[in-house]
PDB file of C-alpha atoms in Angstrom:
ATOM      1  CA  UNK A   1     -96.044  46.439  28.213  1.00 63.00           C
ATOM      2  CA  UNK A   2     -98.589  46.383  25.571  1.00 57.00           C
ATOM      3  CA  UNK A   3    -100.496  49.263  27.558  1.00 64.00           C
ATOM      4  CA  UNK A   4     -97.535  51.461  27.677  1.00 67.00           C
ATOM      5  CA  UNK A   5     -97.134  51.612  23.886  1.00 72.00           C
ATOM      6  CA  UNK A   6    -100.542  52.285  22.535  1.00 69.00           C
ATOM      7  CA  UNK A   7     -98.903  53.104  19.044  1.00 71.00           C
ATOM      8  CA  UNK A   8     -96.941  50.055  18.683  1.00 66.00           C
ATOM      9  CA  UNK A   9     -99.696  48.389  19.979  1.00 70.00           C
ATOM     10  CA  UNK A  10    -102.428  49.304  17.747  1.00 71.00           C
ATOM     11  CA  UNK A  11     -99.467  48.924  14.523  1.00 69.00           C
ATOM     12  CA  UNK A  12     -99.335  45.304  15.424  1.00 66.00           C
ATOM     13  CA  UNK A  13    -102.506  44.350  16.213  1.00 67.00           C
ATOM     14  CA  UNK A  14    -103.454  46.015  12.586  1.00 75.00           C
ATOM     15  CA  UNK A  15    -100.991  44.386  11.271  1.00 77.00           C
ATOM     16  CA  UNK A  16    -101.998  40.909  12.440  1.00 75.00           C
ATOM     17  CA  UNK A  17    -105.290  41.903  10.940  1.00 66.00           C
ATOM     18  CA  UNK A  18    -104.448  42.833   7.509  1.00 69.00           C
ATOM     19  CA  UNK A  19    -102.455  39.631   7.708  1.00 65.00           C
ATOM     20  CA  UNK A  20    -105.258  37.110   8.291  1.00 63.00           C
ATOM     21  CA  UNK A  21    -108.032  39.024   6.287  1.00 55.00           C
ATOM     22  CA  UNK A  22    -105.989  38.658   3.558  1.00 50.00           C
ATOM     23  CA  UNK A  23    -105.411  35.498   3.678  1.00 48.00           C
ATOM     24  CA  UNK A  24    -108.435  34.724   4.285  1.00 40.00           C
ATOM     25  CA  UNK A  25    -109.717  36.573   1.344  1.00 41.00           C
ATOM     26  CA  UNK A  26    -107.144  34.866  -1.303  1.00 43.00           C
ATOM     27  CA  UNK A  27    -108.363  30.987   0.276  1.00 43.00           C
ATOM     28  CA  UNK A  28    -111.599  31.836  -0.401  1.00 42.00           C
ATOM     29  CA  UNK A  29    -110.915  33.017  -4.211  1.00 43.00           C
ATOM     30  CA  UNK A  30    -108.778  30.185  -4.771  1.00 44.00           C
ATOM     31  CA  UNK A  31    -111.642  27.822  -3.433  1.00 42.00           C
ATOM     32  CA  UNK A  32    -114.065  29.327  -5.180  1.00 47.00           C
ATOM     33  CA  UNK A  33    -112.444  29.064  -8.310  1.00 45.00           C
ATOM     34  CA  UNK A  34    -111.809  25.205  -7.761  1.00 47.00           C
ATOM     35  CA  UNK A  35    -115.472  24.680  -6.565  1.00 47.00           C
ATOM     36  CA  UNK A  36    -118.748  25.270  -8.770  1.00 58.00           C
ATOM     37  CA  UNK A  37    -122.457  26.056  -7.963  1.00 74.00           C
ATOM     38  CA  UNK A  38    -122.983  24.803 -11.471  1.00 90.00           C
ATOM     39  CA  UNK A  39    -126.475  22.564 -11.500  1.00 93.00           C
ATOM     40  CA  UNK A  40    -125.200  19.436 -13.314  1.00 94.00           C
ATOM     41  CA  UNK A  41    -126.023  15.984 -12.166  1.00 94.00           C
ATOM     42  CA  UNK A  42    -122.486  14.968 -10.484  1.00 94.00           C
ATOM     43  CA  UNK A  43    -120.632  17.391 -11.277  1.00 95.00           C
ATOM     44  CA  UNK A  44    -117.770  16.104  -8.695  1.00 94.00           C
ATOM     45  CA  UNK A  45    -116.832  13.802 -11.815  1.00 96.00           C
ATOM     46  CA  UNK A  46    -117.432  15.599 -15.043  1.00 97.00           C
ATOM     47  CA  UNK A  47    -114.062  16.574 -16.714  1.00 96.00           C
ATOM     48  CA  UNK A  48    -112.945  18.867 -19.157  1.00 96.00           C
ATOM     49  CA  UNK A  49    -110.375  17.419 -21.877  1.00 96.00           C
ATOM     50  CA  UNK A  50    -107.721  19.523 -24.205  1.00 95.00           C
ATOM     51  CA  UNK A  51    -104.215  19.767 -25.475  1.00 94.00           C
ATOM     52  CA  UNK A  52    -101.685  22.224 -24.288  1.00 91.00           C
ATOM     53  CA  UNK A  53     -99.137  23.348 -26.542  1.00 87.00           C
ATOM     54  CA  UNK A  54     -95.117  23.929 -26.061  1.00 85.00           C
ATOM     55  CA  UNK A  55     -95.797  27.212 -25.561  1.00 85.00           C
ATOM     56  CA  UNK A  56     -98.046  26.484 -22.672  1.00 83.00           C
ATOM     57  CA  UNK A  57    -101.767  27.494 -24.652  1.00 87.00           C
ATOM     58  CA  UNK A  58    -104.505  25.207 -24.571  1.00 91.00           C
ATOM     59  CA  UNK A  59    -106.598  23.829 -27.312  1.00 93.00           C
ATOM     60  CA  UNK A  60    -109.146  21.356 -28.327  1.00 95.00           C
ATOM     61  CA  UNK A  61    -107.809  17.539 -29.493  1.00 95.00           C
ATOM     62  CA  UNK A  62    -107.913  15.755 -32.911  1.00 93.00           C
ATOM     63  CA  UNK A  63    -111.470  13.846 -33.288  1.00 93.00           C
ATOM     64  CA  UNK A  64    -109.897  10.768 -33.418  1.00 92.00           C
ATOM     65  CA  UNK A  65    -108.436  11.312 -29.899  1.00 93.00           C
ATOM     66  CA  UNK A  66    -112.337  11.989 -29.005  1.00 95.00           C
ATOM     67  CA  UNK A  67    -113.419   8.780 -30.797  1.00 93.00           C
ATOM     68  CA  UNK A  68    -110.045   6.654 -29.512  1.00 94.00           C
ATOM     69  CA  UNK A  69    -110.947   7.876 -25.576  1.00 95.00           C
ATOM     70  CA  UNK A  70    -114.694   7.217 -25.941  1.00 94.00           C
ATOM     71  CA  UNK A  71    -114.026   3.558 -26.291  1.00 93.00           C
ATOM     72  CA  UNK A  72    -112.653   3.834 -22.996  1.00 95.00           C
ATOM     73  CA  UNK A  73    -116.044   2.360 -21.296  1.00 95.00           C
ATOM     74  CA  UNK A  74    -113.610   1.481 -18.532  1.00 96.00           C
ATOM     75  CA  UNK A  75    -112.875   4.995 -17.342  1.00 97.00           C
ATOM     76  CA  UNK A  76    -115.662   7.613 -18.821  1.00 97.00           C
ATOM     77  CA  UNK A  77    -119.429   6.989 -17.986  1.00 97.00           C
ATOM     78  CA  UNK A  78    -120.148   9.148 -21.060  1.00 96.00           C
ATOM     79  CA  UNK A  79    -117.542  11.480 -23.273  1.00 97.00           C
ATOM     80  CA  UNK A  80    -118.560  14.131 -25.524  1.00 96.00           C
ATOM     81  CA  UNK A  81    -116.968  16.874 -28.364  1.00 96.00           C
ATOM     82  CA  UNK A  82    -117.520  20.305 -28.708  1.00 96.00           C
ATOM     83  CA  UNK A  83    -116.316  22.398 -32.113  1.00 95.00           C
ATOM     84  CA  UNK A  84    -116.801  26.001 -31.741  1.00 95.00           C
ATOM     85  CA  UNK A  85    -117.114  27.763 -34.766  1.00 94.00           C
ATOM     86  CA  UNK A  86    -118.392  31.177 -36.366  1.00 95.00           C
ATOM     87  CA  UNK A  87    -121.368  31.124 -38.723  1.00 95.00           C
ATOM     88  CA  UNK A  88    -123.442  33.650 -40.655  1.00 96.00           C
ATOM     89  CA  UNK A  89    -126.931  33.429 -38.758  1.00 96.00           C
ATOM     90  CA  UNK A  90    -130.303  34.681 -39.939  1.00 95.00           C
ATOM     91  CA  UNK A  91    -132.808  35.812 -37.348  1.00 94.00           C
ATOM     92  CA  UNK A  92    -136.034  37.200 -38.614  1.00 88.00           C
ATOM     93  CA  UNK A  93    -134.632  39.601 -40.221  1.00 90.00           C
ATOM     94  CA  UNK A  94    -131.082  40.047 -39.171  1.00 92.00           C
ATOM     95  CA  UNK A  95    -128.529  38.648 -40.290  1.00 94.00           C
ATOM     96  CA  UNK A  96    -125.553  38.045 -37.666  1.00 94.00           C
ATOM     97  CA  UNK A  97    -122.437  36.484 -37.087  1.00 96.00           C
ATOM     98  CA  UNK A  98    -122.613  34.786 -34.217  1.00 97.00           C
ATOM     99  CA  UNK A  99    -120.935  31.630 -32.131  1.00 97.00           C
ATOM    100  CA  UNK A 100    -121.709  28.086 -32.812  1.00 96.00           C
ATOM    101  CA  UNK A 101    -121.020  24.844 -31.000  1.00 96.00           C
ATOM    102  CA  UNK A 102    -121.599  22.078 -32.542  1.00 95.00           C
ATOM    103  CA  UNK A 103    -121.988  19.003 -30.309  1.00 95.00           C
ATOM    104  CA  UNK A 104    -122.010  15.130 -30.403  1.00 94.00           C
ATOM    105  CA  UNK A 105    -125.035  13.686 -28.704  1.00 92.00           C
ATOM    106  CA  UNK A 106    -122.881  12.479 -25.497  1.00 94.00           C
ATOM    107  CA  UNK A 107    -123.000  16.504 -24.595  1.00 95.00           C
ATOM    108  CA  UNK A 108    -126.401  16.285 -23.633  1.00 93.00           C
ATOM    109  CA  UNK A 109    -126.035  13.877 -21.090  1.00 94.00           C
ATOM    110  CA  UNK A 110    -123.868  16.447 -19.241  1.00 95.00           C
ATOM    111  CA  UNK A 111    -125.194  19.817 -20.357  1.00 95.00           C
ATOM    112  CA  UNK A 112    -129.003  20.943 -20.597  1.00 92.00           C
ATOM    113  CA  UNK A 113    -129.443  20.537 -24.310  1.00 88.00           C
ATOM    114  CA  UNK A 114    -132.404  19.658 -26.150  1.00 74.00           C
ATOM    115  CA  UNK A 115    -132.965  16.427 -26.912  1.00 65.00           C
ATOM    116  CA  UNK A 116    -135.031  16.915 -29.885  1.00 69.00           C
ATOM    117  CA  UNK A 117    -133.293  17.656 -33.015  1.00 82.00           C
ATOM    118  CA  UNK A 118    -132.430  21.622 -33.760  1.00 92.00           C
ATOM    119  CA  UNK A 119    -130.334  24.461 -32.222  1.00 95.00           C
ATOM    120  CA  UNK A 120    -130.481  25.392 -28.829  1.00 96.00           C
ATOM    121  CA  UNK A 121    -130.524  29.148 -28.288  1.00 96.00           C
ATOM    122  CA  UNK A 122    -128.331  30.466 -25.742  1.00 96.00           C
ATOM    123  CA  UNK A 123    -130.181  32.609 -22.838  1.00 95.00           C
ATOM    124  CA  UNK A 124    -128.859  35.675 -24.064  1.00 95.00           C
ATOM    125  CA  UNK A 125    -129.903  35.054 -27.673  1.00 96.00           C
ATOM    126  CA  UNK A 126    -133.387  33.902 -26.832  1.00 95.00           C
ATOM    127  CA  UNK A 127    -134.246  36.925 -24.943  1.00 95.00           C
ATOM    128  CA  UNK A 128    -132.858  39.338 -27.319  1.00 94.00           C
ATOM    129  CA  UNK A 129    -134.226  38.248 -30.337  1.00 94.00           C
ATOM    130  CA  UNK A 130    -137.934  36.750 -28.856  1.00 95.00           C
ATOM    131  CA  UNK A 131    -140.164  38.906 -26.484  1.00 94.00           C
ATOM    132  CA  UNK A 132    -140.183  37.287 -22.985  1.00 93.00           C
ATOM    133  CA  UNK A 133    -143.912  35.942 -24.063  1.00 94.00           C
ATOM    134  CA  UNK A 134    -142.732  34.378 -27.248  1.00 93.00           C
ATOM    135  CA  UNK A 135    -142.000  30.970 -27.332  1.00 93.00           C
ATOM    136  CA  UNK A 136    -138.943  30.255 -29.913  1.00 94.00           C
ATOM    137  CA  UNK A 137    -139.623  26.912 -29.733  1.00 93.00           C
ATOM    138  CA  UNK A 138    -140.537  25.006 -33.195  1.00 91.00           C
ATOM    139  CA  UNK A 139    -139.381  28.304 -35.081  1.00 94.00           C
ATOM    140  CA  UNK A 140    -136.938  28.598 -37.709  1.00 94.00           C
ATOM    141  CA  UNK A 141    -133.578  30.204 -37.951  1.00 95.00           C
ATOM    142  CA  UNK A 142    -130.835  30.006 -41.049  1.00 95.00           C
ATOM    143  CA  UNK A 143    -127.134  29.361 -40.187  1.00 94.00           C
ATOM    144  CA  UNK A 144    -125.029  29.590 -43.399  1.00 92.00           C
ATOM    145  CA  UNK A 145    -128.486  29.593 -45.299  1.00 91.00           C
ATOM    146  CA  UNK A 146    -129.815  26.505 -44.284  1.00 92.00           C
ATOM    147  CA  UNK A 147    -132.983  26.488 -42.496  1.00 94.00           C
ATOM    148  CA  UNK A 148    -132.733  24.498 -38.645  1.00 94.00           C
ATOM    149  CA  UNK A 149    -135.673  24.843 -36.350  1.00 95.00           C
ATOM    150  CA  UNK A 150    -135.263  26.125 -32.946  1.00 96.00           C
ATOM    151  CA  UNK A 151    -135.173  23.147 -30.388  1.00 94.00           C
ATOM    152  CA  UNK A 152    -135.278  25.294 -26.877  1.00 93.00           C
ATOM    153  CA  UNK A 153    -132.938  27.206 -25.092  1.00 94.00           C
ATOM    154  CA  UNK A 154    -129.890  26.967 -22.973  1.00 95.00           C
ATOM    155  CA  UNK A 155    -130.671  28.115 -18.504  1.00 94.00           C
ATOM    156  CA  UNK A 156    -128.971  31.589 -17.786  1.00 93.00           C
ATOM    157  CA  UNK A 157    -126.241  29.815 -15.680  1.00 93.00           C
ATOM    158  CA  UNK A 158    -124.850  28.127 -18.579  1.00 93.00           C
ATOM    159  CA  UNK A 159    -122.709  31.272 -20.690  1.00 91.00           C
ATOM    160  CA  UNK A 160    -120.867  28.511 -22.697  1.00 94.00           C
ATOM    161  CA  UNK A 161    -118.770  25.835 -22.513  1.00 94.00           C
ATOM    162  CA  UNK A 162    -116.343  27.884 -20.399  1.00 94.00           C
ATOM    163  CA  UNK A 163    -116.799  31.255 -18.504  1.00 91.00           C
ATOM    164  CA  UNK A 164    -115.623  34.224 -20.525  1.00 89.00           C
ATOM    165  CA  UNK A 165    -116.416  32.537 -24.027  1.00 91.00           C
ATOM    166  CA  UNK A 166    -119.558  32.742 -25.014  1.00 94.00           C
ATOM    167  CA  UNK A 167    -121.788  30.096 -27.068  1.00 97.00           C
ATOM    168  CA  UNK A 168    -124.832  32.041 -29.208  1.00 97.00           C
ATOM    169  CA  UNK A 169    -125.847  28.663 -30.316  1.00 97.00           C
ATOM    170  CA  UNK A 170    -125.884  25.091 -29.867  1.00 97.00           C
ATOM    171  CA  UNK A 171    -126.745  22.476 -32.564  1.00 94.00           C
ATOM    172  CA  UNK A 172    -125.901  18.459 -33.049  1.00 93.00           C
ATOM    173  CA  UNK A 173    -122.654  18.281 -34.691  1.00 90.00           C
ATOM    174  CA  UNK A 174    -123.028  17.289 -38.523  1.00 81.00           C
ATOM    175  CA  UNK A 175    -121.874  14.099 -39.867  1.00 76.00           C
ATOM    176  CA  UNK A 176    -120.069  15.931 -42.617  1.00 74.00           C
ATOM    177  CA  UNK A 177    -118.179  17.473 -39.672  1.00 71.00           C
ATOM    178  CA  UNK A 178    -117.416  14.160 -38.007  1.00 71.00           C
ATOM    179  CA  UNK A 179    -115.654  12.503 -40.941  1.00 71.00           C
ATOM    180  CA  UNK A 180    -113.175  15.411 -41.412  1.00 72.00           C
ATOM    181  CA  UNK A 181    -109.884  14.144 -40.608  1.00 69.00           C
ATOM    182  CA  UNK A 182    -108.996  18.031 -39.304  1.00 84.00           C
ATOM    183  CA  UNK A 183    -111.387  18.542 -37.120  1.00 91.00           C
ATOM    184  CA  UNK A 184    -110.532  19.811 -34.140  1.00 94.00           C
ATOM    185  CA  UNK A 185    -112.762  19.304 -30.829  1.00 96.00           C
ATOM    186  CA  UNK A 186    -113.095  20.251 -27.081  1.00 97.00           C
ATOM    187  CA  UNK A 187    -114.036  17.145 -24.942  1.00 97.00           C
ATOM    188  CA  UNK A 188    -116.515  17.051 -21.972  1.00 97.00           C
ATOM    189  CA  UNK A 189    -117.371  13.655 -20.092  1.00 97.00           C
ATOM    190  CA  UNK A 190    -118.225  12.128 -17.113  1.00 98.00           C
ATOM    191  CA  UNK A 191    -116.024   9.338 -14.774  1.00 98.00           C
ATOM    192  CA  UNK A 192    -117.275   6.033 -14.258  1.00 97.00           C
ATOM    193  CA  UNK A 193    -117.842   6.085 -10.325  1.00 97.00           C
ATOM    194  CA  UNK A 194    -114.646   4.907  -8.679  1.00 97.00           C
ATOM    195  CA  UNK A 195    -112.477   6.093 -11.064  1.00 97.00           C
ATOM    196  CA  UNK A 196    -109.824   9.373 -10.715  1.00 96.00           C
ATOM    197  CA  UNK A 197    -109.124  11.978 -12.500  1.00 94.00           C
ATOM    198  CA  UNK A 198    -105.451  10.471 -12.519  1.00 95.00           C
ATOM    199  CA  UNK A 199    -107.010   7.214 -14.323  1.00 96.00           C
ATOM    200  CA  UNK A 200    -108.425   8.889 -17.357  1.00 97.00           C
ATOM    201  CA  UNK A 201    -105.008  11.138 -17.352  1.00 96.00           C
ATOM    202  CA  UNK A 202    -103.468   7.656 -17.569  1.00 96.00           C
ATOM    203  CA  UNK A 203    -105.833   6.449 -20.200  1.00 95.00           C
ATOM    204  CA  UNK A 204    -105.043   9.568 -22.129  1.00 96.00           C
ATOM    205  CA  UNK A 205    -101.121   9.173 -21.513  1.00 95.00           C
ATOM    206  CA  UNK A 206    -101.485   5.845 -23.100  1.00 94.00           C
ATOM    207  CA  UNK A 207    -103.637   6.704 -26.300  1.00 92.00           C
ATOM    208  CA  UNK A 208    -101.626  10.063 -27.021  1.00 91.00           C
ATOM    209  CA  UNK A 209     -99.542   9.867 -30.106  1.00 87.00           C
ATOM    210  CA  UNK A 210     -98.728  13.465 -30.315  1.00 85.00           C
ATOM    211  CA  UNK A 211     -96.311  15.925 -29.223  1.00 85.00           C
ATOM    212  CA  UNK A 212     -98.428  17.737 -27.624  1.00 88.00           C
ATOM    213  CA  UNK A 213     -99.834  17.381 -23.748  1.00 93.00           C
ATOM    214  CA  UNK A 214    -103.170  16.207 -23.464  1.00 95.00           C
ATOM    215  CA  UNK A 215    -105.066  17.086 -19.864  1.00 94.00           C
ATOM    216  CA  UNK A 216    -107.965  15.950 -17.919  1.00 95.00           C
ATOM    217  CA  UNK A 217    -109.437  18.656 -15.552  1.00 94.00           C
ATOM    218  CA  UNK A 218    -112.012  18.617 -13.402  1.00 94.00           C
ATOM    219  CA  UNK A 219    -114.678  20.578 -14.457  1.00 95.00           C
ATOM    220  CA  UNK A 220    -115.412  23.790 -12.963  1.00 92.00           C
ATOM    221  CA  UNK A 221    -116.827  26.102 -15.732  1.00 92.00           C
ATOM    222  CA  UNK A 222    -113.312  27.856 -15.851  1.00 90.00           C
ATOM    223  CA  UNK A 223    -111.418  28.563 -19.161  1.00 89.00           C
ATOM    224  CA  UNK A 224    -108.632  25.578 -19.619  1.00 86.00           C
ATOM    225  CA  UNK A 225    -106.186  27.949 -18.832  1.00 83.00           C
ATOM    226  CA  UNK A 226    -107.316  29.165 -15.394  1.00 84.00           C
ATOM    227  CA  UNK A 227    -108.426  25.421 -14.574  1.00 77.00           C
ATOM    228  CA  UNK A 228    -104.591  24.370 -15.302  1.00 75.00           C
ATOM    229  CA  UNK A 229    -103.159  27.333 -13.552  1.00 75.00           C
ATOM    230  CA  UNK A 230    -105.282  26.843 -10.496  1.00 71.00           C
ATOM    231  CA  UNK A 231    -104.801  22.687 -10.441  1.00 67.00           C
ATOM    232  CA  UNK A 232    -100.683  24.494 -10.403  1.00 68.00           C
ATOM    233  CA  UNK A 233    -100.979  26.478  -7.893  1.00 66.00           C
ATOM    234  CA  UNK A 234    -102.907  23.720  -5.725  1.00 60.00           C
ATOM    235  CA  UNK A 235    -100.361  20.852  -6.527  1.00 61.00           C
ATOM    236  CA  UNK A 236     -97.791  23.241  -5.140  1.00 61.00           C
ATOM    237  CA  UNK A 237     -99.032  24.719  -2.739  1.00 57.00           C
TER     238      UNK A 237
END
């Protein structure tokens, strides 16, 4: 039967084609947005923290939410805060504006920072402000006219805290910083082994005063808002 329509035949078989290519081809977006090639040292249990507003944005949580969920020994191996700032930076002689993150010391036990005192360069930075043969390391740079020397510099794979947002720089988060009431933070941390991504969402539940939604994501290197639309998509799918 199929033999006596070659037309119809060929329509359908194209058809059925189309059909499972694409499908295919939008299961293997969709898990490679929810999977990562990112080196970091289980990775299967770092999570990203922030608040999501009524109108459905996300954005970083109140330092004392930071400080109130670290004490949680119970459900995060380590937790750390990132602000991410603007500052006037001074490079030789340039002068730029560039992005800042300033970090609590719990970052570095997730993310390739330096552990010596000093700002980390980002990969981009380093190469296009010190030939390939230079070594930036124990040099000096000004942000907001104060002089910090150069601790090292961030691997290529690492753009920021998430794709599509770029960190220049990366330097220990001031104390001055720490004790302002308004400061606003993005949280990174690692699970205790054993312990779900729903457990620290129920540790968060319980600590959150606000009217805002606080979220625990798994960490993937995607912007909150295309982790939260993807962990959407998955839960109803």
């Amino acid at each position: 039967s199929l033999a006596r329509t070659p037309l119809w035949t060929s329509a359908l078989v194209l058809t059925i084609a189309l059909g499972i290519g694409s499908s295919a081809a939008v299961q293997g977006f969709v898990r490679g947005l929810l999977t990562t090639d990112l080196p970091i040292f289980a990775i299967e249990r770092v999570v990203t923290v922030f608040s999501i507003d009524n109108t459905g944005a996300s954005g970083p949580v109140s330092f004392e939410m930071f400080a109130a969920l670290k004490n949680r020994s119970d459900i995060f191996e380590s937790l750390g805060a990132i602000r991410e700032s603007q500052a006037r930076v001074s490079i030789g002689p340039q002068s730029l504006l560039l992005s800042v993150a300033g970090y609590t010391p719990e970052i570095s036990t997730v993310l390739p920072l330096a552990s010596r005192a000093g700002v980390t360069l980002s990969h981009r930075v380093r190469f296009a402000h010190f030939a390939a043969n230079v070594e930036p390391t124990g040099r000096s740079i000004h942000i907001d006219g104060t002089g910090i020397p150069i601790a090292g510099a961030m691997p290529y794979w690492l753009e920021g805290l998430y794709r599509g947002r770029a960190v220049d720089l990366w330097r220990p988060l001031d104390d001055r910083d720490q004790r302002d009431g308004r400061l606003q933070v993005w949280l990174l941390g690692r699970l205790r082994p054993g312990v779900s991504r729903q457990d620290a969402q129920a540790a968060i539940d319980g600590i959150n005063t606000t009217d805002q939604a606080v979220t625990a994501l798994p960490y993937t290197g995607q912007t909150p808002e295309m982790a939260e639309r993807i962990a959407n998509i998955t839960a109803s799918a």
